[in-house]
Coordinates of C-alpha atoms in Angstrom, one line a residue:
Chain A
M255 CA 89.2 -40.0 -53.0
A256 CA 91.6 -42.7 -54.3
Q257 CA 90.6 -44.8 -51.4
F258 CA 86.9 -44.4 -52.2
R259 CA 87.5 -45.4 -55.8
K260 CA 89.4 -48.4 -54.7
T261 CA 86.7 -49.8 -52.4
G262 CA 84.1 -48.5 -54.8
G263 CA 85.5 -50.9 -57.4
S264 CA 85.5 -53.7 -54.9
W265 CA 81.8 -53.1 -54.2
G266 CA 81.3 -53.1 -57.9
I267 CA 82.7 -56.6 -58.2
V268 CA 80.8 -57.9 -55.3
I269 CA 77.5 -56.5 -56.4
S270 CA 77.9 -57.6 -60.0
M271 CA 78.8 -61.1 -58.9
I272 CA 75.8 -61.3 -56.7
V273 CA 73.5 -59.9 -59.3
G274 CA 75.0 -62.3 -61.9
L275 CA 74.4 -65.3 -59.6
L276 CA 70.8 -64.2 -58.9
I277 CA 70.0 -63.8 -62.6
F278 CA 71.7 -67.1 -63.5
S279 CA 69.7 -68.8 -60.7
F280 CA 66.4 -67.2 -61.8
V281 CA 66.8 -68.1 -65.4
T282 CA 67.8 -71.7 -64.7
S283 CA 65.2 -72.3 -62.1
N284 CA 62.1 -74.3 -63.1
N285 CA 59.8 -72.2 -61.1
P286 CA 60.0 -69.1 -58.9
G287 CA 59.7 -71.3 -55.8
T288 CA 63.0 -73.0 -56.5
F289 CA 64.6 -69.6 -57.0
G290 CA 63.3 -68.5 -53.6
I291 CA 64.7 -71.6 -51.9
T292 CA 68.0 -71.1 -53.6
V293 CA 68.3 -67.5 -52.5
L294 CA 67.2 -68.2 -48.9
S295 CA 69.4 -71.1 -48.5
G296 CA 72.3 -69.1 -50.0
L297 CA 71.8 -66.3 -47.5
F298 CA 71.4 -68.9 -44.7
Q299 CA 74.8 -70.5 -45.6
G300 CA 76.4 -67.1 -46.0
M301 CA 75.5 -66.1 -42.5
L302 CA 76.8 -69.3 -41.0
L303 CA 79.9 -68.9 -43.0
F304 CA 80.3 -65.4 -41.7
L305 CA 80.1 -66.7 -38.1
V306 CA 83.1 -69.0 -38.8
A307 CA 85.0 -66.6 -41.1
S308 CA 84.7 -63.4 -39.0
G309 CA 86.7 -64.9 -36.1
L310 CA 89.2 -66.4 -38.6
S311 CA 89.6 -63.0 -40.3
I312 CA 89.9 -60.8 -37.2
V313 CA 92.3 -63.2 -35.5
F314 CA 94.4 -63.4 -38.6
G315 CA 94.5 -59.7 -39.1
L316 CA 95.4 -58.9 -35.6
M317 CA 97.6 -61.8 -34.6
D318 CA 98.8 -63.3 -37.9
V319 CA 97.4 -66.6 -36.7
L320 CA 95.4 -68.7 -39.1
N321 CA 93.3 -70.7 -36.8
F322 CA 92.6 -74.1 -38.4
A323 CA 90.7 -75.1 -35.3
Q324 CA 88.0 -72.6 -36.1
G325 CA 85.9 -75.2 -37.8
G326 CA 86.3 -77.4 -34.7
F327 CA 84.6 -74.7 -32.6
F328 CA 81.7 -74.6 -35.0
M329 CA 81.3 -78.4 -34.6
I330 CA 81.6 -78.3 -30.8
G331 CA 79.0 -75.5 -30.7
A332 CA 76.6 -77.8 -32.6
Y333 CA 77.2 -80.8 -30.4
V334 CA 76.9 -78.8 -27.1
A335 CA 73.7 -77.2 -28.3
F336 CA 72.3 -80.5 -29.4
D337 CA 73.2 -82.2 -26.2
V338 CA 71.8 -79.5 -24.0
H339 CA 68.5 -79.3 -26.0
H340 CA 67.8 -83.0 -26.4
P341 CA 67.0 -85.6 -23.8
G342 CA 69.8 -87.8 -22.7
G343 CA 73.4 -87.1 -23.4
L344 CA 75.8 -85.3 -21.0
I345 CA 73.4 -82.7 -19.8
D346 CA 69.6 -83.5 -19.7
L347 CA 67.5 -80.4 -19.1
T348 CA 64.3 -81.7 -20.5
N349 CA 62.7 -81.8 -17.0
T350 CA 64.4 -78.7 -15.6
I351 CA 63.5 -76.5 -18.5
P352 CA 60.4 -78.1 -20.3
N353 CA 59.9 -75.0 -22.5
T354 CA 61.7 -75.8 -25.8
D355 CA 62.2 -72.2 -26.7
I356 CA 64.0 -71.3 -23.5
R357 CA 65.9 -74.6 -23.6
F358 CA 67.2 -73.7 -27.0
I359 CA 68.4 -70.3 -25.8
V360 CA 70.2 -72.0 -22.9
A361 CA 71.7 -74.5 -25.3
V362 CA 73.1 -71.7 -27.5
I363 CA 74.5 -69.9 -24.4
A364 CA 76.1 -73.1 -23.2
A365 CA 77.7 -73.6 -26.6
V366 CA 79.1 -70.1 -26.6
I367 CA 80.5 -70.5 -23.2
V368 CA 82.1 -73.8 -23.9
G369 CA 83.6 -72.5 -27.2
G370 CA 84.9 -69.4 -25.5
L371 CA 86.5 -71.3 -22.6
I372 CA 88.2 -73.8 -24.9
G373 CA 89.3 -70.8 -27.1
A374 CA 90.8 -68.9 -24.2
A375 CA 92.6 -72.0 -23.0
L376 CA 94.0 -72.7 -26.4
E377 CA 95.3 -69.1 -26.8
R378 CA 96.7 -68.8 -23.3
G379 CA 98.1 -72.3 -22.9
L380 CA 99.3 -73.3 -26.4
L381 CA 99.4 -70.4 -28.9
R382 CA 101.0 -67.8 -26.7
P383 CA 104.4 -69.4 -26.6
L384 CA 104.4 -69.7 -30.4
Y385 CA 103.7 -66.1 -31.6
A386 CA 107.2 -65.9 -32.9
R387 CA 106.9 -69.1 -35.0
P388 CA 104.1 -68.9 -37.6
I389 CA 104.6 -72.4 -39.0
F390 CA 104.3 -73.9 -35.6
Q391 CA 101.0 -72.1 -35.0
L392 CA 99.6 -73.6 -38.2
V393 CA 100.6 -77.1 -37.2
L394 CA 99.3 -76.5 -33.7
T395 CA 95.9 -75.3 -34.6
F396 CA 95.6 -78.0 -37.2
G397 CA 96.5 -80.6 -34.5
V398 CA 94.0 -79.1 -32.1
S399 CA 91.3 -79.4 -34.7
L400 CA 92.0 -83.1 -35.0
V401 CA 92.0 -83.5 -31.2
M402 CA 88.7 -81.7 -31.1
I403 CA 87.2 -84.2 -33.6
E404 CA 88.5 -87.2 -31.5
A405 CA 87.2 -85.7 -28.3
V406 CA 83.8 -85.3 -29.9
R407 CA 83.9 -88.8 -31.2
F408 CA 84.8 -90.0 -27.7
I409 CA 82.0 -88.1 -26.0
W410 CA 79.2 -88.3 -28.5
N411 CA 80.4 -91.2 -30.8
T412 CA 80.5 -91.0 -34.6
T413 CA 76.9 -91.2 -35.6
P414 CA 75.7 -87.8 -36.9
Y415 CA 72.8 -86.4 -34.9
S416 CA 69.8 -84.8 -36.5
W417 CA 67.7 -82.3 -34.6
T418 CA 64.5 -83.9 -33.5
V419 CA 63.1 -81.8 -30.7
L420 CA 61.6 -78.8 -32.4
F421 CA 60.9 -75.4 -31.0
G422 CA 59.2 -72.0 -31.9
V423 CA 61.0 -70.7 -35.0
R424 CA 62.2 -74.1 -36.0
E425 CA 58.6 -75.3 -36.4
G426 CA 57.1 -72.4 -38.4
Y427 CA 56.6 -72.2 -42.1
F428 CA 55.6 -69.4 -44.4
T429 CA 54.6 -69.3 -48.0
L430 CA 56.2 -67.3 -50.7
L431 CA 56.1 -67.6 -54.5
G432 CA 53.8 -70.6 -54.0
Q433 CA 56.5 -72.4 -52.0
Q434 CA 56.8 -73.2 -48.3
F435 CA 59.8 -72.0 -46.4
S436 CA 61.0 -72.7 -42.9
T437 CA 61.0 -69.6 -40.7
Y438 CA 64.2 -70.9 -39.2
R439 CA 66.2 -69.9 -42.3
L440 CA 64.9 -66.3 -41.9
F441 CA 65.7 -66.4 -38.2
V442 CA 69.3 -67.3 -38.9
I443 CA 69.6 -64.8 -41.6
A444 CA 68.3 -62.1 -39.3
I445 CA 70.7 -63.1 -36.5
G446 CA 73.6 -63.0 -39.0
I447 CA 72.7 -59.5 -40.2
V448 CA 72.4 -58.3 -36.6
L449 CA 75.8 -59.7 -35.8
I450 CA 77.4 -58.3 -39.0
V451 CA 76.2 -54.8 -38.0
S452 CA 77.0 -55.1 -34.3
I453 CA 80.5 -56.3 -34.9
A454 CA 81.0 -53.5 -37.4
L455 CA 79.8 -51.0 -34.8
L456 CA 82.0 -52.5 -32.1
L457 CA 85.0 -52.1 -34.4
Q458 CA 84.2 -48.6 -35.5
R459 CA 82.8 -47.0 -32.3
T460 CA 84.4 -48.5 -29.2
R461 CA 87.8 -48.2 -27.7
I462 CA 88.5 -51.9 -28.0
G463 CA 87.4 -51.6 -31.7
I464 CA 89.9 -48.9 -32.3
I465 CA 92.6 -50.9 -30.6
I466 CA 91.8 -54.0 -32.8
R467 CA 91.9 -51.9 -36.0
A468 CA 95.2 -50.3 -35.0
G469 CA 96.6 -53.7 -34.0
V470 CA 95.7 -55.1 -37.4
E471 CA 98.1 -52.5 -38.8
D472 CA 100.9 -52.5 -36.3
S473 CA 100.4 -54.4 -33.0
A474 CA 104.0 -53.5 -31.8
M475 CA 103.1 -49.8 -32.0
V476 CA 99.9 -50.3 -30.1
E477 CA 101.8 -52.0 -27.3
A478 CA 104.4 -49.2 -27.3
L479 CA 101.4 -46.8 -26.5
G480 CA 100.9 -48.6 -23.2
I481 CA 98.2 -51.1 -24.3
N482 CA 98.5 -54.7 -23.1
V483 CA 98.2 -56.2 -26.6
R484 CA 98.5 -59.8 -25.4
A485 CA 95.4 -59.4 -23.3
V486 CA 93.6 -58.0 -26.4
F487 CA 94.9 -61.1 -28.4
T488 CA 93.3 -63.4 -25.8
L489 CA 90.1 -61.5 -25.8
V490 CA 89.8 -61.4 -29.6
F491 CA 90.8 -65.1 -30.0
T492 CA 88.2 -66.1 -27.3
F493 CA 85.6 -64.0 -29.0
G494 CA 86.4 -65.5 -32.4
C495 CA 86.1 -69.1 -31.1
A496 CA 82.9 -68.3 -29.1
I497 CA 81.2 -66.8 -32.2
A498 CA 82.1 -69.9 -34.3
A499 CA 80.6 -72.1 -31.5
F500 CA 77.5 -69.8 -31.7
G501 CA 77.4 -70.4 -35.4
G502 CA 77.5 -74.2 -34.9
A503 CA 74.8 -74.0 -32.2
I504 CA 72.3 -72.1 -34.4
A505 CA 73.2 -74.2 -37.4
A506 CA 72.5 -77.5 -35.5
P507 CA 68.6 -77.3 -35.6
F508 CA 68.9 -77.3 -39.4
L509 CA 72.1 -79.2 -40.2
G510 CA 72.3 -81.4 -37.1
A511 CA 75.6 -82.2 -35.5
S512 CA 78.3 -84.3 -37.2
I513 CA 82.1 -84.8 -37.1
G514 CA 82.6 -83.5 -40.7
M515 CA 80.7 -80.2 -40.4
G516 CA 83.6 -78.3 -39.0
S517 CA 86.0 -79.0 -41.8
N518 CA 83.4 -78.3 -44.4
F519 CA 82.7 -74.9 -43.1
L520 CA 86.4 -74.2 -42.4
L521 CA 87.4 -74.7 -46.0
A522 CA 84.7 -72.4 -47.3
A523 CA 85.5 -69.9 -44.6
I524 CA 89.1 -69.8 -45.5
A525 CA 88.0 -69.1 -49.1
V526 CA 85.8 -66.3 -47.8
V527 CA 88.6 -64.7 -45.8
V528 CA 91.1 -64.9 -48.6
L529 CA 88.8 -63.6 -51.3
G530 CA 87.4 -60.9 -49.1
G531 CA 91.0 -59.7 -48.4
M532 CA 93.0 -61.0 -45.5
G533 CA 92.1 -59.1 -42.3
S534 CA 89.4 -57.0 -43.9
Y535 CA 86.1 -57.1 -41.9
V536 CA 84.0 -55.7 -44.7
G537 CA 85.6 -58.1 -47.1
T538 CA 84.7 -61.0 -44.8
A539 CA 81.1 -59.9 -44.5
A540 CA 80.7 -59.4 -48.2
G541 CA 82.6 -62.5 -49.1
S542 CA 80.4 -64.7 -46.8
V543 CA 77.2 -63.6 -48.5
L544 CA 78.8 -64.0 -51.9
V545 CA 80.2 -67.5 -51.2
G546 CA 77.0 -68.6 -49.5
L547 CA 74.9 -67.6 -52.5
A548 CA 77.3 -69.1 -54.9
I549 CA 77.2 -72.5 -53.1
A550 CA 73.4 -72.5 -53.1
V551 CA 73.1 -71.4 -56.8
V552 CA 75.6 -74.0 -57.9
A553 CA 74.0 -76.7 -55.7
T554 CA 70.5 -76.1 -57.2
F555 CA 71.9 -75.9 -60.8
S556 CA 74.1 -79.0 -60.6
S557 CA 71.5 -81.2 -59.0
E558 CA 68.9 -80.0 -61.5
Y559 CA 70.9 -80.3 -64.7
L560 CA 74.2 -82.0 -64.0
N561 CA 73.3 -84.6 -61.4
Q562 CA 76.6 -83.8 -59.9
P563 CA 76.2 -82.2 -56.5
V564 CA 80.0 -82.2 -56.0
W565 CA 80.2 -78.9 -57.9
S566 CA 78.7 -77.0 -55.0
S567 CA 81.5 -78.0 -52.5
M568 CA 84.0 -76.9 -55.1
T569 CA 82.3 -73.6 -55.6
P570 CA 84.1 -71.6 -52.8
M571 CA 87.5 -72.5 -54.2
L572 CA 86.5 -71.8 -57.8
L573 CA 85.2 -68.5 -56.7
L574 CA 88.3 -67.8 -54.8
I575 CA 90.4 -68.4 -57.9
L576 CA 88.2 -66.2 -60.0
V577 CA 88.4 -63.3 -57.5
L578 CA 92.2 -63.6 -57.0
L579 CA 92.6 -63.4 -60.8
L580 CA 90.7 -60.1 -60.7
R581 CA 92.2 -58.9 -57.4
P582 CA 95.4 -60.6 -56.3
S583 CA 95.1 -59.2 -52.8
G584 CA 91.4 -60.1 -52.4
L585 CA 88.3 -57.9 -52.8
F586 CA 89.0 -55.5 -49.9
G587 CA 92.5 -56.4 -49.2
E588 CA 95.5 -54.1 -48.8
R589 CA 98.5 -54.9 -51.0
R590 CA 101.1 -56.3 -48.6
Chain B
M75 CA 122.6 -30.2 -14.6
A76 CA 119.5 -31.8 -13.2
E77 CA 119.5 -35.4 -11.9
P78 CA 119.1 -38.0 -14.7
I79 CA 115.6 -39.2 -15.4
L80 CA 116.9 -42.0 -17.5
I81 CA 120.2 -44.0 -17.1
V82 CA 121.1 -46.6 -19.6
R83 CA 124.2 -48.5 -18.5
D84 CA 126.2 -50.8 -20.7
I85 CA 123.3 -52.5 -22.5
T86 CA 123.9 -55.4 -24.9
T87 CA 121.1 -56.2 -27.4
F88 CA 120.6 -58.9 -30.0
I89 CA 118.1 -58.9 -32.8
G90 CA 117.8 -62.6 -33.7
Q91 CA 121.4 -63.7 -33.8
F92 CA 122.7 -60.3 -34.7
H93 CA 124.7 -58.5 -32.0
I94 CA 123.4 -55.0 -32.5
L95 CA 124.4 -53.2 -29.3
E96 CA 127.6 -54.1 -27.6
G97 CA 127.8 -51.7 -24.7
V98 CA 125.7 -48.5 -24.9
S99 CA 125.4 -46.1 -22.0
V100 CA 123.3 -42.9 -22.1
S101 CA 122.4 -40.6 -19.3
V102 CA 119.5 -38.2 -19.8
P103 CA 119.0 -35.3 -17.4
R104 CA 115.5 -34.3 -16.5
G105 CA 114.3 -31.4 -18.6
S106 CA 117.0 -31.7 -21.3
I107 CA 116.9 -32.5 -25.0
S108 CA 119.5 -35.1 -25.6
V109 CA 120.4 -36.6 -28.9
L110 CA 121.9 -39.9 -30.1
L111 CA 124.2 -39.4 -33.0
G112 CA 126.0 -41.8 -35.2
R113 CA 126.1 -43.3 -38.7
N114 CA 123.4 -45.4 -40.3
G115 CA 123.2 -48.8 -38.6
A116 CA 125.2 -47.7 -35.6
G117 CA 122.5 -48.8 -33.2
K118 CA 120.6 -45.6 -32.4
T119 CA 117.1 -46.9 -33.2
T120 CA 117.9 -50.2 -31.4
T121 CA 118.9 -48.2 -28.3
L122 CA 115.5 -46.5 -28.2
K123 CA 113.8 -49.9 -28.8
S124 CA 115.8 -51.4 -26.0
I125 CA 114.6 -48.7 -23.7
M126 CA 111.0 -49.4 -24.7
G127 CA 111.5 -53.1 -24.2
M128 CA 110.7 -53.8 -27.9
T129 CA 114.2 -55.3 -28.4
P130 CA 114.9 -56.2 -24.8
P131 CA 118.6 -56.0 -23.8
R132 CA 120.4 -59.2 -22.7
E133 CA 122.8 -57.4 -20.4
G134 CA 123.1 -54.0 -18.7
T135 CA 120.7 -51.9 -16.8
I136 CA 118.1 -49.2 -17.7
Q137 CA 116.6 -47.1 -15.0
F138 CA 113.8 -44.6 -15.5
E139 CA 113.0 -42.4 -12.5
G140 CA 114.9 -44.9 -10.3
A141 CA 112.9 -47.9 -11.5
S142 CA 114.4 -50.7 -13.6
L143 CA 113.0 -51.2 -17.1
V144 CA 114.8 -54.4 -18.0
G145 CA 112.6 -57.4 -18.3
K146 CA 109.4 -55.3 -18.5
R147 CA 107.0 -55.5 -21.4
P148 CA 106.7 -52.5 -23.7
Y149 CA 103.2 -51.6 -22.5
T150 CA 104.3 -51.5 -18.9
I151 CA 107.3 -49.3 -19.8
A152 CA 105.0 -46.9 -21.7
Q153 CA 102.6 -46.8 -18.8
M154 CA 105.4 -45.7 -16.5
G155 CA 105.5 -42.4 -18.5
I156 CA 107.5 -42.9 -21.6
G157 CA 106.2 -41.8 -25.0
Y158 CA 107.7 -43.4 -28.2
V159 CA 107.7 -41.8 -31.6
P160 CA 109.2 -44.4 -33.9
E161 CA 111.0 -43.8 -37.2
H162 CA 108.7 -43.8 -40.2
R163 CA 106.1 -42.4 -37.6
A164 CA 104.0 -45.7 -37.5
I165 CA 100.8 -43.8 -37.8
F166 CA 97.7 -46.0 -38.0
K167 CA 96.7 -45.3 -41.6
E168 CA 93.2 -46.8 -41.4
L169 CA 92.3 -44.8 -38.3
S170 CA 91.2 -41.1 -38.3
V171 CA 93.5 -38.5 -36.8
R172 CA 91.2 -38.3 -33.8
E173 CA 91.3 -42.1 -33.3
N174 CA 95.1 -42.0 -33.7
L175 CA 95.1 -39.7 -30.7
E176 CA 92.3 -41.4 -28.7
I177 CA 94.1 -44.7 -28.8
A178 CA 97.0 -43.2 -26.9
E179 CA 94.8 -42.3 -23.9
R180 CA 95.7 -44.1 -20.7
K181 CA 92.8 -42.6 -18.8
S182 CA 89.6 -41.5 -20.6
G183 CA 89.7 -37.7 -20.8
D184 CA 93.5 -37.5 -21.4
L185 CA 92.9 -36.1 -24.9
R186 CA 90.5 -33.5 -23.6
K187 CA 93.0 -32.4 -20.9
R188 CA 95.9 -32.3 -23.3
G189 CA 94.1 -31.0 -26.3
D190 CA 95.0 -27.4 -25.9
L191 CA 98.7 -28.2 -25.6
I192 CA 98.6 -30.5 -28.7
F193 CA 96.6 -28.2 -30.9
D194 CA 98.6 -25.1 -29.9
L195 CA 101.7 -27.0 -31.0
F196 CA 100.2 -28.5 -34.1
P197 CA 97.2 -26.3 -35.2
D198 CA 97.1 -28.3 -38.5
L199 CA 95.9 -31.4 -36.8
K200 CA 92.7 -29.8 -35.5
R201 CA 91.7 -29.1 -39.1
L202 CA 92.6 -32.6 -40.2
I203 CA 90.9 -34.4 -37.3
T204 CA 88.5 -36.4 -39.3
L205 CA 90.9 -37.5 -42.1
S206 CA 92.4 -40.9 -42.0
G207 CA 96.0 -41.2 -41.0
G208 CA 96.9 -42.6 -44.5
N209 CA 95.7 -39.4 -46.2
L210 CA 98.2 -37.1 -44.3
S211 CA 101.4 -35.8 -45.8
G212 CA 104.7 -36.9 -44.3
G213 CA 105.1 -33.8 -42.2
Q214 CA 101.5 -34.0 -40.9
Q215 CA 102.1 -37.7 -40.0
Q216 CA 105.2 -36.8 -38.1
M217 CA 103.3 -34.1 -36.2
L218 CA 100.5 -36.7 -35.4
A219 CA 103.1 -39.2 -34.2
I220 CA 104.5 -36.6 -31.8
A221 CA 101.1 -35.5 -30.8
R222 CA 100.1 -39.1 -30.1
A223 CA 103.0 -39.4 -27.6
L224 CA 101.7 -36.2 -25.9
V225 CA 98.2 -37.5 -25.1
P226 CA 99.1 -39.2 -21.9
D227 CA 101.2 -37.3 -19.3
N228 CA 104.6 -38.7 -20.4
R229 CA 107.7 -37.5 -18.6
L230 CA 110.1 -38.8 -21.3
L231 CA 109.7 -38.8 -25.1
L232 CA 111.8 -41.0 -27.3
I233 CA 111.7 -39.5 -30.8
D234 CA 113.4 -41.4 -33.7
E235 CA 114.5 -39.4 -36.8
P236 CA 111.7 -36.8 -36.8
S237 CA 113.2 -34.9 -39.8
E238 CA 113.5 -37.9 -42.0
G239 CA 112.2 -37.3 -45.5
L240 CA 110.6 -33.9 -44.7
A241 CA 111.0 -30.5 -46.4
P242 CA 113.1 -27.8 -44.7
V243 CA 110.1 -25.6 -43.8
I244 CA 108.4 -28.5 -42.1
I245 CA 111.6 -29.4 -40.3
E246 CA 111.8 -25.8 -39.0
Q247 CA 108.2 -26.1 -37.7
L248 CA 109.0 -29.4 -36.0
M249 CA 112.1 -28.0 -34.4
R250 CA 110.1 -25.2 -32.9
A251 CA 107.5 -27.6 -31.6
I252 CA 110.1 -29.9 -30.0
E253 CA 111.8 -26.9 -28.4
T254 CA 108.5 -25.7 -26.9
L255 CA 107.8 -29.2 -25.7
S256 CA 111.1 -29.5 -23.8
A257 CA 109.7 -27.0 -21.3
Q258 CA 107.3 -29.7 -20.1
T259 CA 109.0 -33.0 -20.7
T260 CA 112.4 -34.6 -21.3
I261 CA 113.3 -35.6 -24.8
L262 CA 115.7 -38.2 -26.1
L263 CA 116.1 -37.8 -29.9
V264 CA 117.7 -39.8 -32.6
E265 CA 118.6 -37.5 -35.5
Q266 CA 120.7 -37.9 -38.6
N267 CA 120.3 -34.2 -39.6
F268 CA 123.2 -32.8 -37.7
R269 CA 122.2 -29.2 -38.3
M270 CA 118.9 -29.8 -36.6
A271 CA 120.4 -31.9 -33.8
S272 CA 123.0 -29.3 -33.0
K273 CA 120.5 -26.5 -32.8
L274 CA 118.0 -28.4 -30.6
A275 CA 119.9 -30.6 -28.3
H276 CA 121.8 -29.7 -25.1
L277 CA 123.6 -33.0 -24.8
Y278 CA 124.8 -35.7 -27.2
T279 CA 125.9 -39.3 -27.1
I280 CA 127.7 -40.7 -30.1
I281 CA 127.0 -44.3 -30.9
D282 CA 129.4 -46.1 -33.3
D283 CA 129.3 -49.7 -34.2
G284 CA 126.9 -50.7 -31.4
R285 CA 128.9 -48.8 -28.7
S286 CA 128.5 -45.4 -27.1
V287 CA 131.9 -43.8 -27.7
L288 CA 131.5 -40.3 -26.6
S289 CA 129.1 -38.0 -24.8
G290 CA 129.0 -34.4 -23.6
A291 CA 127.5 -31.0 -24.1
M292 CA 126.4 -30.1 -27.7
P293 CA 128.3 -26.8 -28.0
D294 CA 131.6 -28.6 -27.4
L295 CA 130.9 -31.0 -30.2
V296 CA 129.9 -28.3 -32.6
R297 CA 133.3 -26.7 -32.1
D298 CA 135.1 -29.9 -32.8
S299 CA 134.9 -30.5 -36.5
A300 CA 137.5 -33.3 -36.5
L301 CA 135.3 -35.3 -34.1
I302 CA 132.2 -34.7 -36.2
Q303 CA 134.1 -35.7 -39.3
R304 CA 135.3 -38.9 -37.7
Y305 CA 132.1 -40.2 -36.2
L306 CA 129.3 -38.6 -38.3
G307 CA 131.1 -38.1 -41.6
V308 CA 129.7 -34.6 -42.0
A309 CA 131.8 -31.5 -42.1

C-alpha cells in the first residue's frame, strides 16, 4: 500500500506536468495546428529520447556504468542507415534492392547489427576489466564517444547529411486541425510505444527480465545463485547499444545524420534517466515523454514569442532541476 | 563420521588491502550441521564468501566433493551444488516471492519439483507467493532466503546468521526447518546465537581474529564453559 502511494504520487507529478505543458502550449499557440505540431513533435522526440535513455538506464541500473558513448551509438545508427539507404557511400544497395521501403528496413537492421557489434566489443574488450573502477569507466566511455565521432568523420566526413531518398511512410501526409502532418512522426511514435511495451513485458514476464530486475538490486547475489552475471551484462549492454543505434536509424529520415546529433540526445537522455529515477524503467519511459514534450513546447513558445530557440536545448536540464527539487531521488527512484 | 563434503584448508583472504582471513581450516562431513562460531568481525562471513568465491582466497585450498573451488567464479561454484543464504537475507525486494524462487532455478521445472519440500517447510511462503519481497517481515524474508537456496538440488547450504534480528518464536520455527533440512543436505552455518547454534549443530569451528583456532563436536564445547567464555564471550 505504501508502495502504491509512493508511485501513485510519482504518476501524479508526471501527469500534472504533462497536462500543464499541454495547457500552456494550447493557450500560447496561435492556432490549433501549431498546437498539434508541437504535441506530435514532442512525442516524436520523446520516443527517440526513450531509445537512447532506456539503454542508458538499464545498463546503469544493472552494471553501475554510465555509458557516455550511448549518444555515439545513436549517431552511428543514423549514419549506417543513411549510408545503406542512399546511393554511393560504403554500401550501395540501390541496384540490389530498388524498393525503397525494403531498403529502409534493411538499413535499420544494418544499423542495429553494427551498433550491437560495437557495443559487444566495447563491453567485452574495454569495460570488463574496469568494473571495479567506476571513474575509469566514465573516462573510458567518454573517450570512446570521441573516438566514434572521429571515426564517423573519417568515414563519412563532417558535412551533415539530410535524407533525400524518400520511402512509404516518409512521403505520406495527413491533415489534422487544418494542418498537414508527416506520417513519419506517427510511425516513429507508434514504434516507440511498441518498444516501451515490449521491453516492459520482457522485464516483467521472462526469465532474463527477472534476472535483470534482480541484478539491478544485487548482482552479486544473482551470481551466487548460479547465474553467469557477466554474460548477462554483455547481453544487456549490447542490447542497450543496439537500441540506441536503432533510434538513430529511425531518426535519420527526419533529422538526417550529423556529428553532433549523438551528444545532443545524450545530454537530454541523461536528464531523462536522472529525473525518472536512476535504474527505474518506468521512470525512464515516463521521463522520455515528459522531456520530449517539454522540449517541443518550449521550442514553439520561444521561437514564437522570445525569438530565442536556445531555451529548448536548456529545457531538459531545467526540468531536471525542477524534478530533483520535488523528488531528490528522481520521479520513480529508490532512495539510495 | 561420514567423509567430508567440504574441506577448507588454511585459506588466506584479503578484502581490498585488509587481511581478513589469516589461516582458516574447516572440514564439513556430509550430512552434518556444522557451525562457525566466533566474535563479531572474526571472519566467519568472509569464510563463507571465500568458499562461494565472492571474496576469493589468495592462498589455501577449498575442495567440494573432491573438486577444487579456488579460482572459480561464484556462479560456477553455485552450479556445482552449493546454496548460499547471506546475512541480511539479500532478498530481491522488487521481485515477488515466486520470482525470488524462480530466479534460483538452474533447470526449468526445479521449483515445481522442489515445491512440496519448500512449502512443507515454510507453509507461509505459499500464502505470500504473489507479494513482493520487500513487503515481507524479517522472518518471512529469512524463510524465503533459505527456500531460495533449496530450489536447485544443492548438496551443501551455507547459511549466514539466520537468527539475526528475529523474534524467539520465529527462531524456533527456523531451527526446526533447518533440522528437517539436514536430513537431505549438508549445512554449514554461521551463528552468533550460541543457544541456537549449540542445539542445532553437530560440529563447531571457532574462528578468532581471522584464524580457525579450535574445532570439534558440539557437545564437548557445550560442557566447556571456560572455552566458551574465552572465545565467544558468552557464559
